[in-house]
mmCIF file of C-alpha atoms and ligand atoms in Angstrom:
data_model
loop_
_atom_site.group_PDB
_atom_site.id
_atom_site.type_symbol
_atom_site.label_atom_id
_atom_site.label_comp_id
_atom_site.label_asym_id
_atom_site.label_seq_id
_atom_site.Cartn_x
_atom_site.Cartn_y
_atom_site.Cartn_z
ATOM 1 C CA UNK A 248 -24.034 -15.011 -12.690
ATOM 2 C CA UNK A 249 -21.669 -12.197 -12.078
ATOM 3 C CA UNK A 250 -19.932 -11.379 -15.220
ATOM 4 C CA UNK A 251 -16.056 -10.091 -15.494
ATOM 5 C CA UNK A 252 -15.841 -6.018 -16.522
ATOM 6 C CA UNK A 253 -13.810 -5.583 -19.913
ATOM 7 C CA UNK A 254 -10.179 -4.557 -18.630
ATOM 8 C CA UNK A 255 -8.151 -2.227 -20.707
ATOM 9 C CA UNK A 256 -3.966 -3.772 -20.700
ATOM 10 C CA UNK A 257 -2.753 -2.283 -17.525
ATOM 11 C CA UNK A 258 0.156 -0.119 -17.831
ATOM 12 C CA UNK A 259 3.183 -1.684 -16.085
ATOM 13 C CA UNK A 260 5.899 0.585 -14.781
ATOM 14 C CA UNK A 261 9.692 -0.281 -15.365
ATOM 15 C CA UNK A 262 12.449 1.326 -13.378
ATOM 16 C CA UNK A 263 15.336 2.857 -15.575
ATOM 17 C CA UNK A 264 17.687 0.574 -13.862
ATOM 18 C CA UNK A 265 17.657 -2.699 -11.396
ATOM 19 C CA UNK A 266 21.248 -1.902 -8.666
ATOM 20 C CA UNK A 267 21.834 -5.754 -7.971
ATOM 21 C CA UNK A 268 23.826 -6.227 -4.740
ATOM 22 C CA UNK A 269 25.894 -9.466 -4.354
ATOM 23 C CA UNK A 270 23.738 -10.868 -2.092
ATOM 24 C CA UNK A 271 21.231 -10.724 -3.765
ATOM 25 C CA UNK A 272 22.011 -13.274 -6.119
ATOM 26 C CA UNK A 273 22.791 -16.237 -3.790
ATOM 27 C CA UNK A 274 19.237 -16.691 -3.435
ATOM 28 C CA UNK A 275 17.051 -17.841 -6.233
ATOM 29 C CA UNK A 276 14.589 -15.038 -6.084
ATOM 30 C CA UNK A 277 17.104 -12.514 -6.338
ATOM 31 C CA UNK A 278 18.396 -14.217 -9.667
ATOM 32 C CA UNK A 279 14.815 -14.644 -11.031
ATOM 33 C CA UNK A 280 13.433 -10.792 -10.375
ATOM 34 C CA UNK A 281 17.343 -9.734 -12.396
ATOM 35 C CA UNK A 282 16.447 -12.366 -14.963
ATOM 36 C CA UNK A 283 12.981 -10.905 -15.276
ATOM 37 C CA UNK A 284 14.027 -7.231 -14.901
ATOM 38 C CA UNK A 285 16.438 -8.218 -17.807
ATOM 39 C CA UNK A 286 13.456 -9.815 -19.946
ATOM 40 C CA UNK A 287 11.363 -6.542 -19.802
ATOM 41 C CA UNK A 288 14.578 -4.381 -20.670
ATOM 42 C CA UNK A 289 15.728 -3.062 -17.367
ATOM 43 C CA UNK A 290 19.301 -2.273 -16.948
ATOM 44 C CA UNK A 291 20.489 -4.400 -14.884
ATOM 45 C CA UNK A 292 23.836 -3.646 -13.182
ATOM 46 C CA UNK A 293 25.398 -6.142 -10.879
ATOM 47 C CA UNK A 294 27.566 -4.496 -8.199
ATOM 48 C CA UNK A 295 30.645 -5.921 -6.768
ATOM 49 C CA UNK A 296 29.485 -5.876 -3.139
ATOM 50 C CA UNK A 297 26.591 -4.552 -1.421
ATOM 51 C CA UNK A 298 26.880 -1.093 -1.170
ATOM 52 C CA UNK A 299 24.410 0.795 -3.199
ATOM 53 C CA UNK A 300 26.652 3.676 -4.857
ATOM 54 C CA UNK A 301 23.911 5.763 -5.152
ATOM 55 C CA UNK A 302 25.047 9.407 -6.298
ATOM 56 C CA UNK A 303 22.266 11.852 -7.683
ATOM 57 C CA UNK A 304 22.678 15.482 -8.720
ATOM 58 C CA UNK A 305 22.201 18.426 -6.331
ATOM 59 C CA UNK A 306 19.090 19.319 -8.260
ATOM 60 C CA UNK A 307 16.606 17.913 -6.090
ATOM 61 C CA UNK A 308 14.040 17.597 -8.846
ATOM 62 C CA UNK A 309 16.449 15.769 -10.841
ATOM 63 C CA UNK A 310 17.717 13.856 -7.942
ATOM 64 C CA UNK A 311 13.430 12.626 -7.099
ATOM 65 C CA UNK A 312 13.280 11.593 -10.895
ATOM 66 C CA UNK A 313 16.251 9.765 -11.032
ATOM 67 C CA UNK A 314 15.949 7.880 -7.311
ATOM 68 C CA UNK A 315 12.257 7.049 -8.583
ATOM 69 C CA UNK A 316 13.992 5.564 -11.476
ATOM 70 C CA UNK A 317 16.042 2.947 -9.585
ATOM 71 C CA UNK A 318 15.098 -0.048 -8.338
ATOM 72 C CA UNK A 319 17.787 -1.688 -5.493
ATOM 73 C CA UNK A 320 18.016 -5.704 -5.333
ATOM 74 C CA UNK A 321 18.707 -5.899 -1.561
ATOM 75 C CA UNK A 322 18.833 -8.772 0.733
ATOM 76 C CA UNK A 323 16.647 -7.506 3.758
ATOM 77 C CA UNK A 324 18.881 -7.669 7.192
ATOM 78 C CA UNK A 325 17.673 -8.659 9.958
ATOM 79 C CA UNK A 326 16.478 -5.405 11.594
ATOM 80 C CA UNK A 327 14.251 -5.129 8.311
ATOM 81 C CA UNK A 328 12.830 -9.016 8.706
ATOM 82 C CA UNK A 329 11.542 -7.757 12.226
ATOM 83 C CA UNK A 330 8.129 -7.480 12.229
ATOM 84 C CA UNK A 331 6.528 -4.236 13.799
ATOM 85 C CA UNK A 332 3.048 -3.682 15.269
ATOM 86 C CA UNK A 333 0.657 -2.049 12.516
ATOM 87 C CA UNK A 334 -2.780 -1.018 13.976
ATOM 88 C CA UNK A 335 -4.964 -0.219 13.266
ATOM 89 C CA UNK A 336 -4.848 -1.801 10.049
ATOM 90 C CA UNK A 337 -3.145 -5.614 11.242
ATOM 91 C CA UNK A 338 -1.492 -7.224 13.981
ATOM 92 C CA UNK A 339 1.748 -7.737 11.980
ATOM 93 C CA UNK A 340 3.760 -5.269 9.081
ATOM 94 C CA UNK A 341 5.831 -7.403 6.788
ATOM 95 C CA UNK A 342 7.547 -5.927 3.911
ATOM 96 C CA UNK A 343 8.614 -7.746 0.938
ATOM 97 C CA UNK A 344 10.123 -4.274 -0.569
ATOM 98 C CA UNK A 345 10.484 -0.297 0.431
ATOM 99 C CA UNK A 346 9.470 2.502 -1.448
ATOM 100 C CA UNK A 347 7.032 2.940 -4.928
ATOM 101 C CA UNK A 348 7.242 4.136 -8.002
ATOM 102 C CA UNK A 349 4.182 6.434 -7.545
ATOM 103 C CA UNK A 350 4.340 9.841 -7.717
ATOM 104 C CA UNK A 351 1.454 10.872 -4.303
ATOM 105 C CA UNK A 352 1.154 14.374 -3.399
ATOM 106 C CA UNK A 353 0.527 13.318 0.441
ATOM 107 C CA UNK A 354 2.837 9.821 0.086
ATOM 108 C CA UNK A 355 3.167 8.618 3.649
ATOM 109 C CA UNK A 356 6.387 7.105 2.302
ATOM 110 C CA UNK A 357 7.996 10.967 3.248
ATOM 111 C CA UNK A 358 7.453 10.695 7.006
ATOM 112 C CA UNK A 359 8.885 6.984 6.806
ATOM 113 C CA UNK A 360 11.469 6.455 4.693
ATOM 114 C CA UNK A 361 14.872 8.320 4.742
ATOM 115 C CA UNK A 362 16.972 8.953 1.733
ATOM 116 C CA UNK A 363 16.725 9.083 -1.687
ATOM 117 C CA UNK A 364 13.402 7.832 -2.898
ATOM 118 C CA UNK A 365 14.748 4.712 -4.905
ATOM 119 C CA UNK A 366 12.733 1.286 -4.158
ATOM 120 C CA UNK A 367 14.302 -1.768 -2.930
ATOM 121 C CA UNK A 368 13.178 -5.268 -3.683
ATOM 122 C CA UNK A 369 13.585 -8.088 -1.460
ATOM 123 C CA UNK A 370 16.177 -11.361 -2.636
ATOM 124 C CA UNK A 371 15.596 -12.938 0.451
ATOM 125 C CA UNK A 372 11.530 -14.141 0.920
ATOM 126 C CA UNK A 373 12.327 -17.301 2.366
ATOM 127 C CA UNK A 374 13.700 -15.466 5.760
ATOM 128 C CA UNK A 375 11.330 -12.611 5.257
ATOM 129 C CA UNK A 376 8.833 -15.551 5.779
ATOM 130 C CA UNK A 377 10.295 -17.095 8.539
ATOM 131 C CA UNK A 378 9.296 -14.345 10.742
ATOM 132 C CA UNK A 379 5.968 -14.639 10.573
ATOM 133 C CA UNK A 380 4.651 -18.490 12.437
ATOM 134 C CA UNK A 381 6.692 -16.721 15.094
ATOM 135 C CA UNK A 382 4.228 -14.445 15.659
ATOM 136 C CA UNK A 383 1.163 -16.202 15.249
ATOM 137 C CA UNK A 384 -2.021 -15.478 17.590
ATOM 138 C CA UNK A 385 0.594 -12.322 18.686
ATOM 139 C CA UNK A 386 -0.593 -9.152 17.413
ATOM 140 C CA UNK A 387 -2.862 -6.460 18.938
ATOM 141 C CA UNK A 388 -5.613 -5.763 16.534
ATOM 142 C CA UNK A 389 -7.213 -8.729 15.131
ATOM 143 C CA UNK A 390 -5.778 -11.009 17.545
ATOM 144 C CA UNK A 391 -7.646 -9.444 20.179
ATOM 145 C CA UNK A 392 -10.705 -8.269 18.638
ATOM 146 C CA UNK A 393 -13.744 -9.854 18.760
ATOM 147 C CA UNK A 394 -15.024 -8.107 15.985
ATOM 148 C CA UNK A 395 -12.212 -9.111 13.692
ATOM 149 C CA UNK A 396 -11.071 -11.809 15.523
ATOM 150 C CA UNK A 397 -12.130 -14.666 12.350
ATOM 151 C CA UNK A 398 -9.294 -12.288 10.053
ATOM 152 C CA UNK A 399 -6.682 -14.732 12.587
ATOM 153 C CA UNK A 400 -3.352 -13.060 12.878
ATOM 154 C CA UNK A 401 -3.025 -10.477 10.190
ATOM 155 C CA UNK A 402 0.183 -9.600 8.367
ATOM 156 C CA UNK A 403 0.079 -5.982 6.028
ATOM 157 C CA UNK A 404 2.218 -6.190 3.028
ATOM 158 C CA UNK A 405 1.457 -2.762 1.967
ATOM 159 C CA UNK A 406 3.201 -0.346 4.894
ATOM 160 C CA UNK A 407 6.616 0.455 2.868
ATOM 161 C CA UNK A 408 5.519 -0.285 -0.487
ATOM 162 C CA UNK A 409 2.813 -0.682 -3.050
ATOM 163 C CA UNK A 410 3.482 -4.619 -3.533
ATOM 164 C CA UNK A 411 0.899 -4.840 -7.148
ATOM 165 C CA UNK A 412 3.145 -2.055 -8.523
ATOM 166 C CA UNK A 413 5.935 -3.782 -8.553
ATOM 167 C CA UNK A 414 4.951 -7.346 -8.911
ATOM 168 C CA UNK A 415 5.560 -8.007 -12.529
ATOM 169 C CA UNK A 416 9.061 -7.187 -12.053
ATOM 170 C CA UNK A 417 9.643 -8.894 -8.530
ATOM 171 C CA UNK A 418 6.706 -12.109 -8.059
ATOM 172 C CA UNK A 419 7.233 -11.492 -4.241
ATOM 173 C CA UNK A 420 3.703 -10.448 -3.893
ATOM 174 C CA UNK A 421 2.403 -14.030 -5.645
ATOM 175 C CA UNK A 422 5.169 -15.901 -3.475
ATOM 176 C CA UNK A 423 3.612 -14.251 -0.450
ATOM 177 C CA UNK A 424 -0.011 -15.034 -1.324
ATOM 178 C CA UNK A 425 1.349 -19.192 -2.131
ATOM 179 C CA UNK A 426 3.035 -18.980 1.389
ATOM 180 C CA UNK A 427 -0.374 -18.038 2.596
ATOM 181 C CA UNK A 428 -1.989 -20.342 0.918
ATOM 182 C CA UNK A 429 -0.066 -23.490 1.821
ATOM 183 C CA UNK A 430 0.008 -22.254 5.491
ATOM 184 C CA UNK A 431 -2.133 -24.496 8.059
ATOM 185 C CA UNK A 432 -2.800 -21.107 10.393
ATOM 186 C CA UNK A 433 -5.297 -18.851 11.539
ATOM 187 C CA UNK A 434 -3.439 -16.233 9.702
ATOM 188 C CA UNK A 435 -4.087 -13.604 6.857
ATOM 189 C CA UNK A 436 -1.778 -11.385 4.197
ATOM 190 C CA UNK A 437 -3.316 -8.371 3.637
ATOM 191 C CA UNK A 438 -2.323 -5.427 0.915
ATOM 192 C CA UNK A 439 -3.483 -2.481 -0.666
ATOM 193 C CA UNK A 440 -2.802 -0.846 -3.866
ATOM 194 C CA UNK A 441 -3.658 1.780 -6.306
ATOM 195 C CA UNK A 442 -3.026 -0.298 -9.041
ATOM 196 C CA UNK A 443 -4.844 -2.822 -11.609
ATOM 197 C CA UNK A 444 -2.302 -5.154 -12.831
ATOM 198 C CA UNK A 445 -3.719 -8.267 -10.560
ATOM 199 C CA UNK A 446 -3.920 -10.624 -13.691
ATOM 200 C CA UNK A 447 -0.657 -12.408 -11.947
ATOM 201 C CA UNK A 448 -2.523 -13.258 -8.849
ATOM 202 C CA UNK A 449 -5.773 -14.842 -10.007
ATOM 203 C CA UNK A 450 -5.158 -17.973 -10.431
ATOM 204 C CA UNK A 451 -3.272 -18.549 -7.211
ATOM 205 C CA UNK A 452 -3.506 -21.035 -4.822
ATOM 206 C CA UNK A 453 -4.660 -18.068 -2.394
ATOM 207 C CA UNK A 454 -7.266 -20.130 -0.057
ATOM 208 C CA UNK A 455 -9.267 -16.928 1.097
ATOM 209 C CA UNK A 456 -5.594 -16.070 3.383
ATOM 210 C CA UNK A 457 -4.753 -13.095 1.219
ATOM 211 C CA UNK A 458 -6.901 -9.475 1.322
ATOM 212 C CA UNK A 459 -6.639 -7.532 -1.436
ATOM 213 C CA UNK A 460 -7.872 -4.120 -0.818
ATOM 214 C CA UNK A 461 -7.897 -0.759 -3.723
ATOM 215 C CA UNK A 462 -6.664 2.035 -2.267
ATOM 216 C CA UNK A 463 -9.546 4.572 -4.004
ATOM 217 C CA UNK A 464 -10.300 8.446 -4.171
ATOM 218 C CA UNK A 465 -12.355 10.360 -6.827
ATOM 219 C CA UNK A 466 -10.837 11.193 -10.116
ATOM 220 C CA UNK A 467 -11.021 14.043 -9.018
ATOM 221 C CA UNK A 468 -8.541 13.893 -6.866
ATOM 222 C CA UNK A 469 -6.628 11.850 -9.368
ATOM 223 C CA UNK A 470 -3.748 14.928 -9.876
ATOM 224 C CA UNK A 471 -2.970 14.309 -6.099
ATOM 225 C CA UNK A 472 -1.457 10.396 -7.264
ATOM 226 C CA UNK A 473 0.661 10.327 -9.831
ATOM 227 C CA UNK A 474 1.947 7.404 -12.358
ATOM 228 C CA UNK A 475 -0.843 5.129 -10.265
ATOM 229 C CA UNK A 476 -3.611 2.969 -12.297
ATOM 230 C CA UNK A 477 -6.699 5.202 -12.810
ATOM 231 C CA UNK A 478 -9.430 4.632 -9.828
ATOM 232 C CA UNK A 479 -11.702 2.888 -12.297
ATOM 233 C CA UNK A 480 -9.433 0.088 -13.343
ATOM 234 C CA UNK A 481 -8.669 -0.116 -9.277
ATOM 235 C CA UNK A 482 -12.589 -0.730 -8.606
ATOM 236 C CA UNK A 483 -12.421 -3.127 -11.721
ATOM 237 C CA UNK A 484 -9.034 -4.972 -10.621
ATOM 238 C CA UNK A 485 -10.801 -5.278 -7.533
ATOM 239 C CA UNK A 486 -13.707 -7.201 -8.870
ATOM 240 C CA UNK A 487 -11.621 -9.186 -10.567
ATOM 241 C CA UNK A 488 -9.795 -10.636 -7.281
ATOM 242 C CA UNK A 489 -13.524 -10.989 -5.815
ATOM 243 C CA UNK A 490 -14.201 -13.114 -8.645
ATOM 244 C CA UNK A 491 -11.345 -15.414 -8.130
ATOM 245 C CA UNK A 492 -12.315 -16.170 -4.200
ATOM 246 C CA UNK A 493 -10.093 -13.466 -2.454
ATOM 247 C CA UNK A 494 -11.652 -11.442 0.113
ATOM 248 C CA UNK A 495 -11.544 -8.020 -0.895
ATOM 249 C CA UNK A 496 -11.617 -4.221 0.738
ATOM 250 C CA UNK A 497 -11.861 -0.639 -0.141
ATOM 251 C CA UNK A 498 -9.137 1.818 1.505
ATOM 252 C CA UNK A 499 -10.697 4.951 1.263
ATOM 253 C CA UNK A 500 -7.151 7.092 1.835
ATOM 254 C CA UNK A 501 -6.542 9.629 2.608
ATOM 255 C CA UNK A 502 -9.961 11.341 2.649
ATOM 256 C CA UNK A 503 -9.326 14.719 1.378
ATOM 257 C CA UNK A 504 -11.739 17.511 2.438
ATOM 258 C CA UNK A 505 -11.226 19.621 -0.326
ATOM 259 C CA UNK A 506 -14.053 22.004 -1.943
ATOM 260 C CA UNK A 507 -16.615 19.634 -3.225
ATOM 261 C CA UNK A 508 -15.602 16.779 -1.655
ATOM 262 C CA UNK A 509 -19.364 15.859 -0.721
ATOM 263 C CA UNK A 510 -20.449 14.958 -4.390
ATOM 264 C CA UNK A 511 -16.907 13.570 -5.165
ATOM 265 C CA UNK A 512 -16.806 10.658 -2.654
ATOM 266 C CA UNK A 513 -20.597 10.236 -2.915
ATOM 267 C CA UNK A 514 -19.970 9.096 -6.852
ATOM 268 C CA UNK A 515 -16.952 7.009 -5.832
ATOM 269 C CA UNK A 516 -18.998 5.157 -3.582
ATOM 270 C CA UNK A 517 -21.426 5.044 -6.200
ATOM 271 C CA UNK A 518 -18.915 4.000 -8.395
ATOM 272 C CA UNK A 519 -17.489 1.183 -6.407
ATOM 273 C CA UNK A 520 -21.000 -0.403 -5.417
ATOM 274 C CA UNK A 521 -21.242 -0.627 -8.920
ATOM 275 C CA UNK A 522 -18.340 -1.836 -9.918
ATOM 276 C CA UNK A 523 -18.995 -4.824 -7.352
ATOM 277 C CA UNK A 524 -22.433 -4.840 -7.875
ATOM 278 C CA UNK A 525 -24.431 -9.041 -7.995
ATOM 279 C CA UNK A 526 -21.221 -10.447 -6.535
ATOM 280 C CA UNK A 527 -21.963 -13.418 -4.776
ATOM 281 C CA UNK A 528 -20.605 -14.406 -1.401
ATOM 282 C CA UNK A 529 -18.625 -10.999 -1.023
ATOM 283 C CA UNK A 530 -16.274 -10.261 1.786
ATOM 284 C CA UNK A 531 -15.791 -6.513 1.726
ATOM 285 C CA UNK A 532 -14.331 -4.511 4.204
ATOM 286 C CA UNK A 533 -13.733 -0.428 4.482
ATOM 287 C CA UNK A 534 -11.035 1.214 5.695
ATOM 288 C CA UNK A 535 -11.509 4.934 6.282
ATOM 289 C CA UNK A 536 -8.254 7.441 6.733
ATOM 290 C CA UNK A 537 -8.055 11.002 6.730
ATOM 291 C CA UNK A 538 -5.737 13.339 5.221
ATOM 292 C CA UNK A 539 -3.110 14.134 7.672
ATOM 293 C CA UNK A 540 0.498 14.900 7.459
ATOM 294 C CA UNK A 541 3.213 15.505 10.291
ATOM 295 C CA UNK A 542 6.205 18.616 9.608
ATOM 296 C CA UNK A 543 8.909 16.019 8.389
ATOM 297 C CA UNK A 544 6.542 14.043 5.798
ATOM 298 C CA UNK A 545 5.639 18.007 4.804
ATOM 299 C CA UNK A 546 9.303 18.894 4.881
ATOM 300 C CA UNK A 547 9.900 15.996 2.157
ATOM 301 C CA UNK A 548 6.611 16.161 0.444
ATOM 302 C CA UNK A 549 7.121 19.961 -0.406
ATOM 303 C CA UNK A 550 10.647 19.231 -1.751
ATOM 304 C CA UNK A 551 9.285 16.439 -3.866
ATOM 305 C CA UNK A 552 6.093 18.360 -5.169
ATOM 306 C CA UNK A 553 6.490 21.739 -5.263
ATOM 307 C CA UNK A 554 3.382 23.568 -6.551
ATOM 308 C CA UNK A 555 1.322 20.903 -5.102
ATOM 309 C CA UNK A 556 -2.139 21.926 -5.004
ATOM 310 C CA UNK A 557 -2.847 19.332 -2.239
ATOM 311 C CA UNK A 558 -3.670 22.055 1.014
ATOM 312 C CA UNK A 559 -0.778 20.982 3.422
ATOM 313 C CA UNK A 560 -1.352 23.980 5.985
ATOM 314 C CA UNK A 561 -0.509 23.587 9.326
ATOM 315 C CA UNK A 562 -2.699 26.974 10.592
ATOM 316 C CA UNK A 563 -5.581 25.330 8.756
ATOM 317 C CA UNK A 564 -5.573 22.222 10.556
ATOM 318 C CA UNK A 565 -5.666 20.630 14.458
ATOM 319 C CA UNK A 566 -2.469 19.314 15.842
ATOM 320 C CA UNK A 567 -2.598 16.368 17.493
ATOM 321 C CA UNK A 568 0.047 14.783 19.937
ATOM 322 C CA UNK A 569 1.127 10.934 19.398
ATOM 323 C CA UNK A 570 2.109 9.246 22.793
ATOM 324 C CA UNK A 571 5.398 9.242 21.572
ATOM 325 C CA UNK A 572 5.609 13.432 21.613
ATOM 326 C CA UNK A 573 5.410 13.494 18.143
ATOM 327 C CA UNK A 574 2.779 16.275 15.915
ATOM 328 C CA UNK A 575 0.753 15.121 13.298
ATOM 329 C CA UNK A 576 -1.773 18.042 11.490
ATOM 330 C CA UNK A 577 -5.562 16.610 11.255
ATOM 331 C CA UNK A 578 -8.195 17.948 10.054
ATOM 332 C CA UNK A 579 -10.546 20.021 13.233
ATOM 333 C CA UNK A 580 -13.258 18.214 15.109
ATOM 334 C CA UNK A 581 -15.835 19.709 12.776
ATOM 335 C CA UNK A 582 -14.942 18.744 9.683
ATOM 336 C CA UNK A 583 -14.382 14.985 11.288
ATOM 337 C CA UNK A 584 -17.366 15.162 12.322
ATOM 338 C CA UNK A 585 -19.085 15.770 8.642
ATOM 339 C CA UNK A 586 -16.829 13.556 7.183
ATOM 340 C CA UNK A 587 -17.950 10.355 9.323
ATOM 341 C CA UNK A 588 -21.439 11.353 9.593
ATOM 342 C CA UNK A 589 -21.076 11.528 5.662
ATOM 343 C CA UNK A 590 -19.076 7.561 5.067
ATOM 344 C CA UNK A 591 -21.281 6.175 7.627
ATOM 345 C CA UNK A 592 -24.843 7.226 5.673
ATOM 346 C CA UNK A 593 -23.561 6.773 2.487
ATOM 347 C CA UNK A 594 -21.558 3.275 3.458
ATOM 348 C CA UNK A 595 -25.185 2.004 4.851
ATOM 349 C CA UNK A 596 -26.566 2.974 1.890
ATOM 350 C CA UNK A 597 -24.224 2.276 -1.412
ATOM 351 C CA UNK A 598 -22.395 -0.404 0.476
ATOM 352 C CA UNK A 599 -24.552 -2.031 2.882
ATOM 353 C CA UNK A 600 -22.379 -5.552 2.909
ATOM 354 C CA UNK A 601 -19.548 -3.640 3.799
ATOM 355 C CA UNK A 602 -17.976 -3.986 7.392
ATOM 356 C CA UNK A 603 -16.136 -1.208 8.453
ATOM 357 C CA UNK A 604 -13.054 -1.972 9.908
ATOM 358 C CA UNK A 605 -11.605 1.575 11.404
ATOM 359 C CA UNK A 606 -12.057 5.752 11.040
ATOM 360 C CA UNK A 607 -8.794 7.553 11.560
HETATM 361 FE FE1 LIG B 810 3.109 6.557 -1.691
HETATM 362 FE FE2 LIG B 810 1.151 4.722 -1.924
HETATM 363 FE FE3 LIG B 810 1.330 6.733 -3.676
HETATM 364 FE FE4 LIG B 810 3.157 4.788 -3.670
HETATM 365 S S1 LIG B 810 0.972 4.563 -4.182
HETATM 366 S S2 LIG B 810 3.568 7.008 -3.856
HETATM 367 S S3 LIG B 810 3.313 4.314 -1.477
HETATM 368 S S4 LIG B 810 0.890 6.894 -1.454
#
């Protein structure tokens, strides 16, 4: 029988203050993350309308520390409820909130997100979930795979935000795995996260509808992601899900091909097999993403970190064209070429069960 790994308390992160708008309390979600924000000793400030006052210093430091400090109780408009194309990770992106109170070297957050870097927090789930039987059977990457075609239509919770890290203080991530749950459709919820707090989750009524996947690196690479759970408790939190019937994944992002790299992701792939190691039944998938950045998420990533050991050279690295026009900076052929010669031997060995679901 597998056997749960000891878990250490996970560390849960609390913003210095909760910005309520208006709106945000006509629903009852809205009232019960400001009631709970309140419980755990949050400030919580009700504002007269829905405006978000926010006014940081001109330090920009200061001005990063403080907007990571604040957490905004929004209602999500309509533009936000929309749902957008996500390959190649899911048909569908749905966000339940925007922004994280993680501190990532290479956050993708920086090329997405404009403004401040505060987090906002849904009120309004019941519309937020509206959207989605509207696009059942719709989407472009499970829908029509075969390979992934059993998934159904697949919804990603994790685009904007990292849903576990804020889920003690907001529930929207257990009210999206319910919705799931009680659904009658061919349809998933899928997240990822870098952190271990899932003790909220386990005893859901999930039905097998929700993926969690870890979002994992080596330790070594630990200095690159600050104020998330260390990768350990991840690969433990993960088996913990496994163990209550969810199926489960490994994000292996981004795949930094820094000196050593070799023996580092060769032990984290040690270290995961282990860490889900006599598991019966498991449903693992691996997602595989390589370090790449574009010259706005740079832009905002060198203002946030400065000093950042985390190589973000543009002369070091190919440039690729999206279809839109837009440059992202990849790593060159060659050293794509080692790294997927290197995940797929080691995946076939460490983690035969595994099913790859995409190399970027
Ligand atoms: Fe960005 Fe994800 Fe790190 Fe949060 S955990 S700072 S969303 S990369």
């Amino acid at each position: 029988m597998a056997t749960a790994l000891p878990f250490p308390a996970s560390r849960l992160w609390l913003p210095k203050r909760l910005l309520v708008t208006r709106s945000a309390l006509a629903w009852d979600h809205g009232c019960a993350i400001a009631a709970r924000a309140g419980a755990l000793g949050v400030d919580v400030v009700e504002l007269p309308t829905d405006r978000l006052a926010l006014a940081f210093p001109d330090d920009p430091r200061q001005a990063y520390a403080q907007a990571k400090q604040t957490v905004a109780l929004t209602v999500a408009s309509p533009a936000k409820r929309r749902l957008q194309p996500i390959a190649p990770s899911a048909d569908w992106r749905v966000d339940l909130a925007e922004g994280c109170p993680a501190h990532c070297s290479y956050c993708y957050l920086a090329g997405s997100l404009k403004g401040p870097p505060i987090t906002r927090v849904y009120a309004n789930l019941p519309e937020i979930f509206e959207e989605l039987p509207k696009h059942l059977g719709q989407g472009r990457v499970t829908s029509r795979s075969r390979a992934r075609a059993h998934e159904g239509t697949t919804y990603e919770a994790s685009c904007y935000t990292d849903p576990l890290a804020l889920e003690h203080l907001t529930g929207s991530l257990s009210a999206a795995i319910r919705y799931m749950g009680a659904w009658e459709a061919d349809a998933q919820l899928r997240f990822t996260s870098k952190f271990a707090s899932v003790e909220p989750l386990l005893a859901l009524p999930h039905r097998g509808r929700t993926r969690m996947r870890a979002s994992i690196n080596p330790p070594a690479f630990a200095r690159f992601e600050g104020g998330t759970s260390p990768v350990a408790q991840r690969l433990t939190a993960l088996r913990r899900v496994a163990m209550a019937g969810y199926p489960i994944g490994l994000t292996i992002a981004p795949i930094i091909a820094a000196a050593g790299w070799e023996a580092a992701y060769g032990q984290l792939l040690t270290d995961a097999a282990a860490a889900l190691a006599d598991l019966s039944g498991l449903d693992l998938t691996v997602e595989l993403i390589t370090h790449r950045f574009t010259p706005g998420s740079k832009a905002v990533l060198d203002r946030w970190y400065p000093g950042s050991a985390l190589e973000m050279d543009p002369a070091a690295r190919a440039t690729k064209r999206t279809k839109f026009g837009s440059v992202k900076h990849v790593y060159d052929a060659d050293t794509m070429r080692a790294l997927r010669r290197f995940f797929d031997a080691q995946l076939a060995e460490k983690l035969p069960a595994a099913r790859t679901l995409y190399w970027t």
